[in-house]
Coordinates of C-alpha atoms in Angstrom, one line a residue:
Chain Y
M15 CA -97.9 -17.2 32.8
Q16 CA -101.3 -15.5 33.0
H17 CA -100.3 -13.0 30.4
I18 CA -99.2 -15.8 28.0
L19 CA -102.3 -17.9 28.5
G20 CA -104.4 -14.8 28.0
R21 CA -102.8 -14.1 24.6
V22 CA -103.4 -17.7 23.5
A23 CA -107.0 -17.7 24.7
S24 CA -107.7 -14.4 22.9
V25 CA -107.4 -15.8 19.4
T26 CA -110.7 -15.2 17.7
P27 CA -112.3 -17.6 15.2
L28 CA -111.9 -16.7 11.5
D29 CA -114.3 -14.1 10.2
T30 CA -116.9 -16.1 8.3
A31 CA -118.5 -13.0 6.7
S32 CA -115.2 -12.0 5.1
M33 CA -114.6 -15.6 4.0
E34 CA -118.1 -15.7 2.4
L35 CA -117.4 -12.5 0.4
A36 CA -114.0 -13.8 -0.7
R37 CA -115.6 -17.1 -1.8
S38 CA -118.2 -15.3 -3.7
R39 CA -115.6 -13.1 -5.5
Q40 CA -113.7 -16.2 -6.5
Q41 CA -116.8 -17.5 -8.2
Q42 CA -117.1 -14.3 -10.2
L43 CA -113.4 -14.0 -11.4
T44 CA -112.7 -14.8 -15.0
K45 CA -111.7 -18.5 -14.7
P46 CA -113.7 -21.8 -14.2
A47 CA -114.7 -22.0 -10.6
G48 CA -112.1 -23.8 -8.5
S49 CA -109.5 -23.8 -11.3
L50 CA -106.9 -21.9 -9.2
G51 CA -107.1 -24.7 -6.7
R52 CA -105.3 -24.0 -3.4
L53 CA -104.7 -20.4 -4.4
E54 CA -108.4 -19.9 -3.9
D55 CA -108.4 -21.6 -0.6
I56 CA -105.5 -19.5 0.6
A57 CA -107.2 -16.2 -0.4
I58 CA -110.4 -17.3 1.4
Q59 CA -108.5 -18.4 4.6
I60 CA -106.5 -15.1 4.8
A61 CA -109.7 -13.1 4.2
G62 CA -111.0 -14.9 7.3
I63 CA -107.9 -14.2 9.3
T64 CA -107.5 -10.6 8.4
K65 CA -111.3 -9.9 8.3
Q66 CA -110.8 -8.3 4.9
P67 CA -112.6 -9.8 1.8
L68 CA -109.7 -8.4 -0.3
P69 CA -106.6 -8.9 1.9
N70 CA -103.2 -7.8 0.7
V71 CA -99.7 -8.3 1.9
K72 CA -97.5 -5.3 2.2
Q73 CA -95.0 -6.1 4.9
K74 CA -93.5 -9.5 5.4
A75 CA -91.0 -10.7 8.0
V76 CA -89.3 -13.9 9.0
I77 CA -88.4 -14.1 12.7
I78 CA -85.4 -16.4 13.4
M79 CA -85.1 -17.5 17.0
A80 CA -81.5 -18.7 17.7
G81 CA -80.4 -20.8 20.6
D82 CA -78.1 -23.6 21.6
H83 CA -79.0 -26.9 22.9
G84 CA -77.2 -28.8 25.7
V85 CA -78.1 -32.0 24.0
T86 CA -75.3 -31.4 21.4
K87 CA -72.9 -32.8 24.1
E88 CA -74.4 -36.1 23.0
R89 CA -73.1 -35.5 19.5
V90 CA -76.5 -35.4 17.9
S91 CA -75.3 -33.1 15.2
A92 CA -72.6 -33.2 12.5
Y93 CA -71.8 -29.6 13.5
P94 CA -70.3 -28.1 16.7
S95 CA -72.4 -25.7 18.8
A96 CA -70.0 -22.9 17.7
V97 CA -71.8 -23.0 14.4
T98 CA -74.9 -21.5 15.9
S99 CA -73.2 -18.2 16.7
Q100 CA -71.2 -18.2 13.4
M101 CA -74.5 -18.6 11.5
V102 CA -76.2 -15.8 13.6
Y103 CA -73.4 -13.5 12.3
N104 CA -73.9 -14.9 8.8
F105 CA -77.7 -14.0 9.0
L106 CA -76.8 -10.5 10.2
Q107 CA -74.3 -10.1 7.4
G108 CA -76.8 -11.3 4.8
G109 CA -74.9 -14.4 3.7
A110 CA -77.3 -17.3 4.6
A111 CA -79.9 -19.1 2.6
I112 CA -82.7 -17.3 4.5
N113 CA -81.2 -13.9 3.5
A114 CA -81.2 -14.8 -0.2
L115 CA -84.8 -16.2 -0.1
A116 CA -86.1 -13.4 2.1
H117 CA -84.5 -10.9 -0.3
H118 CA -86.3 -12.7 -3.2
V119 CA -89.8 -12.4 -1.6
G120 CA -89.2 -9.0 0.0
A121 CA -89.4 -10.1 3.6
R122 CA -87.2 -8.5 6.4
V123 CA -85.1 -10.8 8.5
I124 CA -85.3 -10.5 12.3
V125 CA -82.6 -12.4 14.2
V126 CA -83.2 -13.0 17.9
D127 CA -80.6 -14.4 20.4
V128 CA -82.9 -16.3 22.7
G129 CA -80.2 -18.5 24.1
V130 CA -77.0 -18.8 22.0
A131 CA -74.1 -20.3 24.1
A132 CA -71.8 -17.4 23.4
D133 CA -71.7 -13.7 24.0
L134 CA -72.9 -12.1 20.8
S135 CA -72.7 -8.5 19.8
H136 CA -74.1 -6.9 16.7
L137 CA -76.2 -3.8 16.1
G138 CA -78.8 -5.8 14.1
L139 CA -79.2 -8.5 16.7
H140 CA -82.2 -8.6 19.1
S141 CA -80.4 -9.7 22.2
R142 CA -82.9 -11.4 24.6
K143 CA -80.7 -14.3 25.9
V144 CA -82.5 -16.5 28.4
A145 CA -79.5 -18.7 29.0
L146 CA -76.1 -19.6 27.5
G147 CA -77.8 -22.5 25.8
T148 CA -80.2 -25.0 27.4
A149 CA -79.1 -27.8 29.7
N150 CA -78.5 -31.3 28.3
M151 CA -82.0 -32.9 28.2
V152 CA -80.5 -36.3 28.4
L153 CA -79.3 -35.6 31.9
E154 CA -81.8 -33.0 33.2
P155 CA -84.7 -30.8 31.9
A156 CA -83.4 -28.6 29.1
M157 CA -85.0 -25.5 30.7
T158 CA -86.4 -24.5 34.0
H159 CA -90.1 -23.6 34.1
A160 CA -89.1 -19.9 34.5
Q161 CA -86.8 -20.0 31.5
M162 CA -89.5 -21.6 29.4
L163 CA -91.9 -18.8 30.3
E164 CA -89.2 -16.2 29.7
A165 CA -88.5 -17.6 26.3
I166 CA -92.1 -17.4 25.3
Q167 CA -92.3 -13.9 26.6
V168 CA -89.3 -13.0 24.4
G169 CA -91.3 -14.2 21.4
I170 CA -94.3 -12.1 22.4
D171 CA -92.2 -9.0 22.9
V172 CA -90.2 -9.4 19.7
F173 CA -93.4 -10.0 17.7
D174 CA -95.1 -7.0 19.3
T175 CA -92.2 -4.8 18.3
Q176 CA -92.5 -6.0 14.7
L177 CA -96.2 -5.5 14.8
D178 CA -95.6 -1.8 15.6
R179 CA -93.3 -1.6 12.6
G180 CA -96.0 -3.2 10.4
I181 CA -96.4 -6.8 9.5
D182 CA -99.0 -8.6 7.3
L183 CA -97.5 -12.0 7.0
V184 CA -94.9 -13.7 9.2
A185 CA -92.7 -16.7 8.8
T186 CA -91.2 -18.7 11.6
G187 CA -87.5 -19.4 11.5
D188 CA -85.0 -21.1 13.7
M189 CA -81.3 -21.6 14.2
G190 CA -79.5 -23.7 16.7
I191 CA -77.2 -26.7 16.3
G192 CA -79.1 -29.6 17.8
N193 CA -82.5 -27.9 17.7
T194 CA -84.5 -31.0 17.8
T195 CA -86.0 -29.5 20.9
A196 CA -88.6 -27.0 19.8
S197 CA -88.2 -24.5 22.6
S198 CA -87.1 -21.4 20.7
A199 CA -89.7 -21.7 18.0
I200 CA -92.5 -22.2 20.5
A201 CA -92.1 -18.6 21.4
A202 CA -92.5 -17.5 17.9
I203 CA -95.5 -19.6 17.4
L204 CA -97.4 -18.9 20.6
L205 CA -97.2 -15.2 20.2
Q206 CA -97.8 -14.9 16.5
M207 CA -101.1 -16.7 16.4
P208 CA -103.4 -14.1 17.9
V209 CA -102.8 -11.5 15.1
I210 CA -101.9 -12.7 11.8
P211 CA -101.5 -15.4 9.2
V212 CA -98.4 -17.5 10.1
V213 CA -96.4 -19.6 7.7
L214 CA -94.8 -22.6 9.3
D215 CA -91.4 -23.7 8.2
G216 CA -90.2 -27.3 8.9
F217 CA -90.0 -29.7 11.8
I218 CA -89.0 -27.3 14.5
S219 CA -91.8 -24.8 14.0
G220 CA -94.2 -27.7 13.3
A221 CA -93.5 -29.2 16.7
A222 CA -94.0 -25.7 18.3
A223 CA -97.3 -25.3 16.4
L224 CA -98.5 -28.7 17.8
I225 CA -98.2 -27.2 21.3
A226 CA -99.8 -24.0 20.4
V227 CA -102.8 -25.8 18.9
K228 CA -103.1 -28.0 21.9
L229 CA -103.4 -24.8 24.1
N230 CA -106.0 -23.4 21.7
P231 CA -107.4 -25.3 18.7
V232 CA -108.5 -22.0 17.0
I233 CA -104.8 -21.3 16.4
G234 CA -104.7 -24.0 13.8
T235 CA -107.0 -22.0 11.5
Y236 CA -104.3 -19.2 11.4
L237 CA -101.6 -21.5 10.1
L238 CA -100.3 -22.3 6.7
A239 CA -97.7 -25.0 6.2
G240 CA -94.9 -23.6 4.1
H241 CA -93.5 -26.9 2.9
N242 CA -93.0 -30.6 3.4
S243 CA -89.6 -31.0 5.0
V244 CA -87.7 -34.2 4.4
E245 CA -87.0 -34.3 8.1
Q246 CA -88.6 -37.4 9.6
G247 CA -91.7 -36.7 11.7
H248 CA -92.6 -33.5 9.9
R249 CA -95.3 -35.2 7.8
L250 CA -96.9 -36.7 10.9
I251 CA -97.0 -33.3 12.6
L252 CA -98.7 -31.7 9.6
E253 CA -101.2 -34.6 9.4
R254 CA -102.0 -34.0 13.1
L255 CA -102.4 -30.3 12.4
G256 CA -104.5 -31.0 9.4
L257 CA -102.3 -28.9 7.2
L258 CA -101.3 -29.6 3.6
P259 CA -97.9 -28.2 2.8
L260 CA -97.7 -25.6 0.0
L261 CA -94.3 -26.8 -1.3
D262 CA -92.5 -30.1 -1.5
L263 CA -89.0 -29.2 -2.5
K264 CA -87.0 -31.6 -0.3
L265 CA -85.7 -28.9 1.9
R266 CA -84.2 -29.7 5.3
L267 CA -82.3 -26.5 6.2
G268 CA -84.6 -24.7 8.6
E269 CA -83.9 -21.0 9.2
G270 CA -87.4 -20.3 7.9
T271 CA -86.4 -21.0 4.3
G272 CA -89.4 -23.1 3.4
A273 CA -91.8 -20.7 5.0
V274 CA -90.4 -17.7 3.2
L275 CA -90.5 -19.4 -0.2
A276 CA -94.2 -20.2 0.5
M277 CA -94.8 -16.5 1.1
S278 CA -94.4 -16.0 -2.6
I279 CA -97.2 -18.5 -3.4
I280 CA -99.4 -16.9 -0.7
E281 CA -98.9 -13.5 -2.1
A282 CA -99.6 -14.7 -5.6
A283 CA -102.9 -16.2 -4.3
L284 CA -103.9 -12.8 -2.9
R285 CA -102.9 -11.0 -6.0
A286 CA -105.0 -13.2 -8.2
H287 CA -107.8 -12.8 -5.8
S288 CA -107.7 -9.0 -5.9
E289 CA -106.4 -8.1 -9.3
M290 CA -108.3 -10.4 -11.6
A291 CA -111.4 -9.2 -13.5
T292 CA -114.8 -10.6 -12.9
F293 CA -116.8 -12.2 -15.7
T294 CA -119.0 -9.1 -15.7
E295 CA -116.1 -6.6 -15.7
A296 CA -114.4 -8.4 -18.6
G297 CA -117.5 -9.2 -20.6
V298 CA -116.7 -12.9 -20.7
S299 CA -119.5 -15.5 -21.0
T300 CA -120.0 -17.8 -18.1
R301 CA -122.0 -20.5 -19.8
E302 CA -123.1 -22.0 -23.1
E303 CA -125.4 -19.8 -25.1
K304 CA -128.2 -21.2 -27.1
Chain J
M30 CA -90.0 -28.2 -42.5
Q31 CA -86.2 -28.3 -42.9
H32 CA -86.0 -25.1 -40.9
I33 CA -88.0 -26.5 -38.0
L34 CA -86.2 -29.8 -37.9
G35 CA -82.9 -27.9 -38.0
R36 CA -83.9 -25.9 -35.0
V37 CA -84.9 -29.0 -33.1
A38 CA -81.6 -30.9 -34.0
S39 CA -79.5 -27.9 -33.0
V40 CA -80.3 -28.3 -29.3
T41 CA -76.9 -28.8 -27.5
P42 CA -76.5 -31.1 -24.4
L43 CA -76.2 -29.2 -21.1
D44 CA -72.8 -27.8 -20.3
T45 CA -71.2 -30.2 -17.8
A46 CA -68.3 -27.9 -16.9
S47 CA -70.7 -25.2 -15.7
M48 CA -72.8 -27.8 -13.9
E49 CA -69.7 -29.1 -12.1
L50 CA -68.7 -25.5 -11.0
A51 CA -72.3 -24.9 -9.8
R52 CA -72.3 -28.2 -7.9
S53 CA -69.0 -27.4 -6.3
R54 CA -70.3 -24.0 -5.2
Q55 CA -73.4 -25.6 -3.6
Q56 CA -71.0 -27.7 -1.5
Q57 CA -69.3 -24.6 -0.2
L58 CA -72.3 -22.4 0.7
T59 CA -73.2 -21.9 4.3
K60 CA -75.7 -24.8 4.8
P61 CA -75.4 -28.5 5.2
A62 CA -74.8 -30.1 1.8
G63 CA -78.1 -30.9 0.0
S64 CA -80.2 -29.2 2.6
L65 CA -81.8 -26.8 0.0
G66 CA -83.0 -29.9 -1.8
R67 CA -84.5 -29.2 -5.2
L68 CA -83.4 -25.6 -5.2
E69 CA -79.9 -26.9 -5.5
D70 CA -80.9 -29.2 -8.4
I71 CA -82.5 -26.3 -10.2
A72 CA -79.5 -24.0 -9.9
I73 CA -77.2 -26.8 -11.2
Q74 CA -79.6 -27.6 -14.2
I75 CA -79.9 -24.0 -15.2
A76 CA -76.1 -23.6 -14.9
G77 CA -75.9 -26.3 -17.5
I78 CA -78.6 -24.8 -19.8
T79 CA -77.2 -21.3 -19.7
K80 CA -73.5 -22.4 -19.6
Q81 CA -73.1 -20.0 -16.6
P82 CA -71.9 -21.3 -13.2
L83 CA -73.8 -18.4 -11.6
P84 CA -76.8 -17.9 -13.8
N85 CA -79.4 -15.3 -13.1
V86 CA -82.8 -14.4 -14.4
K87 CA -83.4 -10.8 -15.4
Q88 CA -86.1 -11.1 -18.0
K89 CA -89.0 -13.5 -17.8
A90 CA -92.0 -13.9 -20.2
V91 CA -95.0 -16.1 -20.6
I92 CA -96.1 -16.7 -24.1
I93 CA -99.8 -17.5 -24.5
M94 CA -100.8 -19.2 -27.7
A95 CA -104.5 -18.8 -28.3
G96 CA -106.6 -20.7 -30.7
D97 CA -110.0 -22.3 -31.2
H98 CA -110.7 -26.0 -31.6
G99 CA -113.4 -27.4 -34.0
V100 CA -113.9 -30.2 -31.6
T101 CA -115.9 -27.8 -29.4
K102 CA -118.9 -28.6 -31.8
E103 CA -119.0 -31.9 -29.9
R104 CA -119.7 -30.0 -26.7
V105 CA -116.5 -31.1 -25.0
S106 CA -116.3 -27.9 -22.9
A107 CA -118.7 -26.1 -20.5
Y108 CA -117.9 -22.9 -22.2
P109 CA -118.7 -21.7 -25.8
S110 CA -115.9 -21.0 -28.3
A111 CA -116.7 -17.3 -28.0
V112 CA -115.0 -17.3 -24.6
T113 CA -111.6 -17.8 -26.3
S114 CA -111.7 -14.4 -27.9
Q115 CA -113.2 -12.8 -24.8
M116 CA -110.4 -14.2 -22.7
V117 CA -107.8 -13.0 -25.2
Y118 CA -109.1 -9.5 -24.7
N119 CA -109.1 -10.1 -20.9
F120 CA -105.4 -11.0 -21.2
L121 CA -104.7 -7.9 -23.1
Q122 CA -106.5 -5.7 -20.6
G123 CA -104.7 -7.4 -17.7
G124 CA -107.7 -9.0 -16.0
A125 CA -107.0 -12.7 -16.2
A126 CA -105.3 -15.0 -13.6
I127 CA -102.1 -15.1 -15.7
N128 CA -101.9 -11.3 -15.6
A129 CA -102.1 -11.2 -11.8
L130 CA -99.5 -14.0 -11.4
A131 CA -97.2 -12.7 -14.1
H132 CA -97.3 -9.3 -12.4
H133 CA -96.4 -11.0 -9.1
V134 CA -93.3 -12.7 -10.6
G135 CA -92.4 -9.8 -12.9
A136 CA -92.9 -11.6 -16.2
R137 CA -94.2 -10.0 -19.3
V138 CA -97.3 -11.5 -21.0
I139 CA -97.2 -12.2 -24.7
V140 CA -100.5 -13.0 -26.3
V141 CA -100.5 -14.6 -29.8
D142 CA -103.5 -15.3 -31.9
V143 CA -102.5 -18.5 -33.7
G144 CA -106.0 -19.5 -34.6
V145 CA -108.9 -17.9 -32.7
A146 CA -112.2 -18.3 -34.5
A147 CA -113.0 -14.6 -34.6
D148 CA -111.4 -11.5 -36.1
L149 CA -109.5 -9.9 -33.3
S150 CA -107.9 -6.5 -33.2
H151 CA -105.8 -5.0 -30.4
L152 CA -102.5 -3.2 -30.4
G153 CA -100.9 -5.6 -27.9
L154 CA -101.9 -8.7 -29.8
H155 CA -99.5 -10.7 -31.9
S156 CA -101.7 -11.6 -34.8
R157 CA -100.4 -14.7 -36.6
K158 CA -103.7 -16.5 -37.3
V159 CA -103.2 -19.8 -39.2
A160 CA -107.0 -20.4 -39.5
L161 CA -110.3 -19.3 -37.9
G162 CA -110.0 -22.3 -35.5
T163 CA -109.1 -25.9 -36.3
A164 CA -111.5 -28.3 -38.0
N165 CA -113.5 -30.8 -35.9
M166 CA -111.0 -33.6 -35.3
V167 CA -113.9 -36.0 -34.8
L168 CA -114.8 -35.6 -38.4
E169 CA -111.5 -34.8 -40.1
P170 CA -107.9 -33.9 -39.2
A171 CA -107.9 -30.8 -37.0
M172 CA -105.2 -29.2 -39.2
T173 CA -103.7 -29.7 -42.5
H174 CA -100.0 -30.6 -42.7
A175 CA -99.3 -27.1 -44.0
Q176 CA -101.2 -25.4 -41.2
M177 CA -99.3 -27.5 -38.6
L178 CA -96.0 -26.3 -40.0
E179 CA -97.2 -22.7 -40.2
A180 CA -98.3 -22.9 -36.5
I181 CA -94.9 -24.2 -35.4
Q182 CA -93.3 -21.5 -37.5
V183 CA -95.4 -18.9 -35.7
G184 CA -94.0 -20.2 -32.4
I185 CA -90.4 -19.9 -33.7
D186 CA -91.0 -16.4 -35.0
V187 CA -92.7 -15.1 -31.9
F188 CA -90.0 -16.5 -29.7
D189 CA -87.2 -15.1 -31.8
T190 CA -88.8 -11.7 -31.5
Q191 CA -88.9 -12.0 -27.7
L192 CA -85.3 -13.3 -27.7
D193 CA -84.3 -10.0 -29.4
R194 CA -86.0 -8.1 -26.6
G195 CA -84.2 -10.2 -24.0
I196 CA -85.5 -13.3 -22.2
D197 CA -83.8 -15.5 -19.6
L198 CA -86.7 -17.8 -18.5
V199 CA -89.9 -18.5 -20.5
A200 CA -93.2 -20.1 -19.5
T201 CA -95.5 -21.7 -21.9
G202 CA -99.2 -20.7 -21.8
D203 CA -102.3 -21.6 -23.7
M204 CA -105.8 -20.4 -24.3
G205 CA -108.5 -22.0 -26.3
I206 CA -111.8 -23.5 -25.3
G207 CA -111.6 -27.2 -26.1
N208 CA -107.8 -27.1 -26.2
T209 CA -107.3 -30.8 -25.5
T210 CA -105.5 -30.8 -28.8
A211 CA -102.0 -29.5 -28.1
S212 CA -101.4 -27.8 -31.4
S213 CA -100.9 -24.2 -30.3
A214 CA -98.6 -25.2 -27.4
I215 CA -96.4 -27.4 -29.6
A216 CA -95.2 -24.3 -31.4
A217 CA -94.2 -22.7 -28.1
I218 CA -92.4 -25.8 -27.0
L219 CA -90.5 -26.7 -30.2
L220 CA -89.1 -23.3 -30.6
Q221 CA -88.2 -22.5 -27.1
M222 CA -86.0 -25.6 -26.5
P223 CA -82.9 -24.6 -28.4
V224 CA -82.1 -21.5 -26.3
I225 CA -83.3 -21.4 -22.8
P226 CA -84.7 -23.0 -19.7
V227 CA -88.5 -23.6 -20.3
V228 CA -91.1 -23.9 -17.6
L229 CA -94.0 -26.2 -18.6
D230 CA -97.5 -25.4 -17.4
G231 CA -100.2 -28.1 -17.4
F232 CA -101.6 -30.8 -19.6
I233 CA -101.5 -28.8 -22.9
S234 CA -97.9 -27.8 -22.7
G235 CA -97.0 -31.3 -21.3
A236 CA -98.5 -33.0 -24.4
A237 CA -96.5 -30.6 -26.6
A238 CA -93.3 -31.3 -24.7
L239 CA -93.8 -35.0 -25.3
I240 CA -93.7 -34.4 -29.0
A241 CA -90.7 -32.1 -28.8
V242 CA -88.7 -34.7 -26.7
K243 CA -89.6 -37.4 -29.2
L244 CA -88.1 -35.3 -31.9
N245 CA -85.0 -34.7 -29.9
P246 CA -84.5 -36.3 -26.4
V247 CA -81.9 -33.6 -25.4
I248 CA -84.8 -31.1 -25.2
G249 CA -86.0 -32.9 -22.1
T250 CA -83.0 -31.6 -20.1
Y251 CA -84.0 -28.0 -20.8
L252 CA -87.5 -28.4 -19.3
L253 CA -88.8 -27.8 -15.8
A254 CA -92.3 -28.9 -14.8
G255 CA -94.0 -26.0 -13.3
H256 CA -96.7 -27.8 -11.4
N257 CA -98.8 -31.0 -11.1
S258 CA -102.1 -30.2 -12.7
V259 CA -105.2 -32.0 -11.5
E260 CA -106.1 -32.6 -15.2
Q261 CA -106.2 -36.3 -15.9
G262 CA -103.2 -37.6 -17.8
H263 CA -100.8 -34.8 -16.8
R264 CA -99.1 -37.0 -14.2
L265 CA -98.5 -39.7 -16.8
I266 CA -97.0 -37.2 -19.2
L267 CA -94.6 -35.9 -16.5
E268 CA -93.6 -39.4 -15.6
R269 CA -92.8 -40.2 -19.2
L270 CA -90.8 -37.0 -19.4
G271 CA -89.0 -37.8 -16.2
L272 CA -90.0 -34.5 -14.7
L273 CA -90.9 -33.9 -11.1
P274 CA -93.4 -30.9 -10.8
L275 CA -92.2 -28.0 -8.7
L276 CA -95.7 -27.2 -7.3
D277 CA -98.8 -29.2 -6.5
L278 CA -101.5 -26.6 -5.9
K279 CA -104.5 -28.3 -7.5
L280 CA -104.5 -25.9 -10.4
R281 CA -106.3 -26.7 -13.6
L282 CA -106.7 -23.3 -15.3
G283 CA -103.9 -23.3 -17.9
E284 CA -102.9 -19.9 -19.4
G285 CA -99.4 -20.6 -18.1
T286 CA -100.5 -19.9 -14.5
G287 CA -98.7 -22.9 -12.9
A288 CA -95.5 -22.2 -15.0
V289 CA -95.4 -18.6 -14.0
L290 CA -95.8 -19.4 -10.3
A291 CA -92.9 -21.9 -10.5
M292 CA -90.8 -19.1 -12.0
S293 CA -90.7 -17.6 -8.5
I294 CA -89.3 -20.8 -7.0
I295 CA -86.7 -21.1 -9.8
E296 CA -85.6 -17.5 -9.3
A297 CA -85.3 -18.2 -5.6
A298 CA -83.1 -21.2 -6.3
L299 CA -80.7 -19.1 -8.4
R300 CA -80.7 -16.3 -5.9
A301 CA -79.7 -18.7 -3.1
H302 CA -77.1 -20.1 -5.4
S303 CA -75.5 -16.8 -6.2
E304 CA -76.1 -14.6 -3.1
M305 CA -75.3 -17.0 -0.2
A306 CA -71.9 -16.8 1.4
T307 CA -69.5 -19.8 1.4
F308 CA -68.3 -21.3 4.6
T309 CA -64.9 -19.7 4.1
E310 CA -66.4 -16.2 3.3
A311 CA -68.6 -16.3 6.4
G312 CA -66.0 -18.0 8.7
V313 CA -68.4 -20.8 9.6
S314 CA -67.0 -24.2 10.7
T315 CA -67.7 -27.1 8.4
R316 CA -67.1 -29.9 10.8
E317 CA -66.6 -30.9 14.4
E318 CA -63.4 -29.5 15.9
K319 CA -61.3 -31.5 18.3

């Protein structure tokens, strides 16, 4: 518990010096000031997060936390719990939406079994099962306190492993029939904040981010909202977090799909920020001559 | 004139058989039906445009039509007309926003001098100057009828040349201080409709699309709105065209920047459409078992 709280408390405020340098560069690039809109804001925010006036993204990953939810016994989903493990194998074989979209943006897909209600075995799977699914929260707490801490620790460990491999931008993903409870994603959120820009996906990761920001408001400045899900409640969460979604494509799949799509926009913002010529470099007039 | 009207009239309706096959495939992919939202609509639309149930995008281009506008004598812009030619050189040297964003999505940048008010010379420039800028439309018509036809013909010719090189998805771009008149973009729009999906950029290409759709309403089905510009009037144009913008990033630069960014989303849609596994292929349950 102390370890987890320590990680959360250690999040530093954005680096204002890097942000100022980035803002100044945006003023000098060959375009009317502000005309790249939110692309400019993204570049400045990520400059502050990375402490680099010219940040770039080399390595991207989406971390999908998979788990089952006892509440499915209440028939809250159109799909049976068995679909969770079937979809985990689909991720590992590259056949799911998140695989196609991650392929498109060049992000690696990390699949973690935090609590799928079946014995899974695959070389590519990160097996860190806390339980064979949660309990039915209608009848009892979905997780014990110890399980909750263990799940968060899984997130920290998985992320640290990826950090060692290299990671500049991370998207949060989720899989679990009945995953209206945010438990698996909480882990991904809590741990990822202290190091890097994080792109949120839909309702599940949004709920987890709410908790993370409640623990430490500074975390909010590290987040980017990937998209505006059509799932009810997501808009309210983003409003509370003060985040404007980058995309509004009527997605409601989860898996990290919206977050990964938004990575492409974020990378474009950083590319414009670093590759464009300044007015001076290009010899372009900045104002009316007399 | 006959040639141009012939091209416009030759636009065929979308291929419903290909769209039906694409729609059926979307139902079979490993996700809840409809959960990829507008990505599914895009894949189905482009199936209809290309007459391919599994369309893919190999070659992309943004065509930037550059010209000057006599109306700048009325001081309608914060920048002098000289900036048009300076920016054309900036495009050709790769220093503008559109270069960075086109690089990001892998689209080639085609720069056409349709009417810049200066003598330009560069190996990479397509020189098809109709006039040294238009006349001041406050005092007289901006273009003669013959110039208007010639400008449209430039668009047809430039596009046909690119078609020979190979092109699967095209974005419309524009450059011209004071380009509230849509003349240069009209050419890009009118000619591109008959062959391929076209991604519109902001206000300039939107106004041109309005004219194209008035000439032949079928053209509207070939269009995708890249983004929602903050330029006044753009939203009204999109409403009239019945197009929902893919992005809303507060851009107001032009050059094709919003259209090129949206190419990334469109490609992602086609990738999910073609790369995902079906429920049968992945062995995933489609419904509750008893």
